[in-house]
């Protein structure tokens, strides 16, 4: 039987994970908000219209922050539309998703919902079709105490305390031809620099995020990123990049390998940062804000254009996520941890219904799809110091990738002294015995918990009627003579937790 071997050494540390690595993304797209987080009149809605049943699925995710409001949505967003008395808010033709936006749920509603959830907000300003002044006004509205036009307006709207948002995205996917207000890297970088400078004059405590490439397959990648960074390097703090992977061709072994492209993307971005920093003779550093990632299958189906336009919150991009998506997402999460020295913000896209693992029925129930559990475990046990493992695994070749390891894995030294190993077995048919040599832990560590997500059918999923078809179960792991042993089921996501015997 083929076996995977791994060495974990307590002293081989990569970096600490930032809290902001455990974040998500909320866009007024389809039923993410309306019919998802917010549905006044639903039996479980509170007095503000927030669905308590949905919140009870989100809370365990322990999200640090949620990016809002977009996404492509931002490119025609007039933030002022979304505040003040609801009866005065304009209904707009929201062109990115071809829907009617009622603006019933805006900046302050999201602040209320976030408070309830215990998460922070990462705001996005529109530099695609608006400019520096509107971005400054939005910072003033959200973050200043009072005594100015916009901060007093917020107070008059019933919010005496500033929201105090720290992270601000400078627009979204400006490189994309689908974007209203697409721009070149240099022109956008110049505008973003000035906007960031001005926004920081309003509130010097904020951090800003420059929009980079929408995905590594963009024909303008990496020139767009270099040109934008060349303009804005000293004034911004992060570069936003996105990556979605899909199984549109129904080739699961190839799909399961796609996180290798995410890995390559991060490594290349590290090189680009070093290049621009050297060119500018700078002491400043930028980090990656991976503020949209997930698996997404309807992406090139152009689903939106097949549905009636100008309706309110139609169901859009509601992929049926399965067990194989959980494993594919698991590999993306492992990849994020393996680059946590560079990736400091990561937002799973999106949080509810649309490209999401939490599904609702309007007026009905809510349930979770298999990848939900991979993210849940990542957020619950992924915080701490990531260790650099040495992995020796059997490999396979797929259509686009050579030498794909069956085992994808990363260890994290948690703050309670325990160790968590996240592991994916990419083989669809073979159990993979995993033997981990523990160095620097000998004799003092014992298995605490072993969590397995697997199913005999890669396409298995959960529904409202059968919500527990795919759910985690307990697995087995043992430590024998400094060696941690576990057998990983075919196509599985595994969380092996060791506790310190001290
Ligand atoms: O998350 C859906 C869309 O995907 C976002 O609006 C956009 O930024 C990306 O292309």
mmCIF file of C-alpha atoms and ligand atoms in Angstrom, residues 25 27 29 67 70-73 97 172-173 178-179 214 242 244 292 296 317 349-350 354-355, ligand 1:
data_model
loop_
_atom_site.group_PDB
_atom_site.id
_atom_site.type_symbol
_atom_site.label_atom_id
_atom_site.label_comp_id
_atom_site.label_asym_id
_atom_site.label_seq_id
_atom_site.Cartn_x
_atom_site.Cartn_y
_atom_site.Cartn_z
ATOM 1 C CA UNK A 25 -17.294 38.289 1.834
ATOM 2 C CA UNK A 27 -22.153 41.204 -1.497
ATOM 3 C CA UNK A 29 -25.738 39.661 -5.021
ATOM 4 C CA UNK A 67 -15.737 42.344 3.048
ATOM 5 C CA UNK A 70 -18.449 44.114 -3.329
ATOM 6 C CA UNK A 71 -17.318 42.756 -5.604
ATOM 7 C CA UNK A 72 -18.530 43.920 -8.968
ATOM 8 C CA UNK A 73 -21.440 45.492 -7.129
ATOM 9 C CA UNK A 97 -25.888 41.565 -11.577
ATOM 10 C CA UNK A 172 -12.575 45.716 -7.063
ATOM 11 C CA UNK A 173 -11.217 43.759 -10.053
ATOM 12 C CA UNK A 178 -16.712 42.755 -17.157
ATOM 13 C CA UNK A 179 -16.118 45.598 -14.725
ATOM 14 C CA UNK A 214 -8.893 39.119 -10.706
ATOM 15 C CA UNK A 242 -8.849 36.619 -6.238
ATOM 16 C CA UNK A 244 -11.886 30.672 -7.963
ATOM 17 C CA UNK A 292 -12.226 36.367 -2.806
ATOM 18 C CA UNK A 296 -17.306 28.189 -8.308
ATOM 19 C CA UNK A 317 -24.801 31.532 -8.507
ATOM 20 C CA UNK A 349 -16.429 34.232 -1.156
ATOM 21 C CA UNK A 350 -19.309 34.449 -0.356
ATOM 22 C CA UNK A 354 -24.547 32.904 -3.659
ATOM 23 C CA UNK A 355 -21.265 30.958 -4.225
HETATM 24 O O1 LIG B 1 -18.166 36.954 -5.937
HETATM 25 C C1 LIG B 1 -18.786 37.188 -7.152
HETATM 26 C C2 LIG B 1 -17.991 38.107 -8.040
HETATM 27 O O2 LIG B 1 -16.799 37.488 -8.415
HETATM 28 C C3 LIG B 1 -17.558 39.389 -7.405
HETATM 29 O O3 LIG B 1 -18.553 40.343 -7.446
HETATM 30 C C4 LIG B 1 -16.387 39.773 -8.263
HETATM 31 O O4 LIG B 1 -15.435 40.531 -7.552
HETATM 32 C C5 LIG B 1 -15.831 38.461 -8.734
HETATM 33 O O5 LIG B 1 -15.617 38.473 -10.099
#
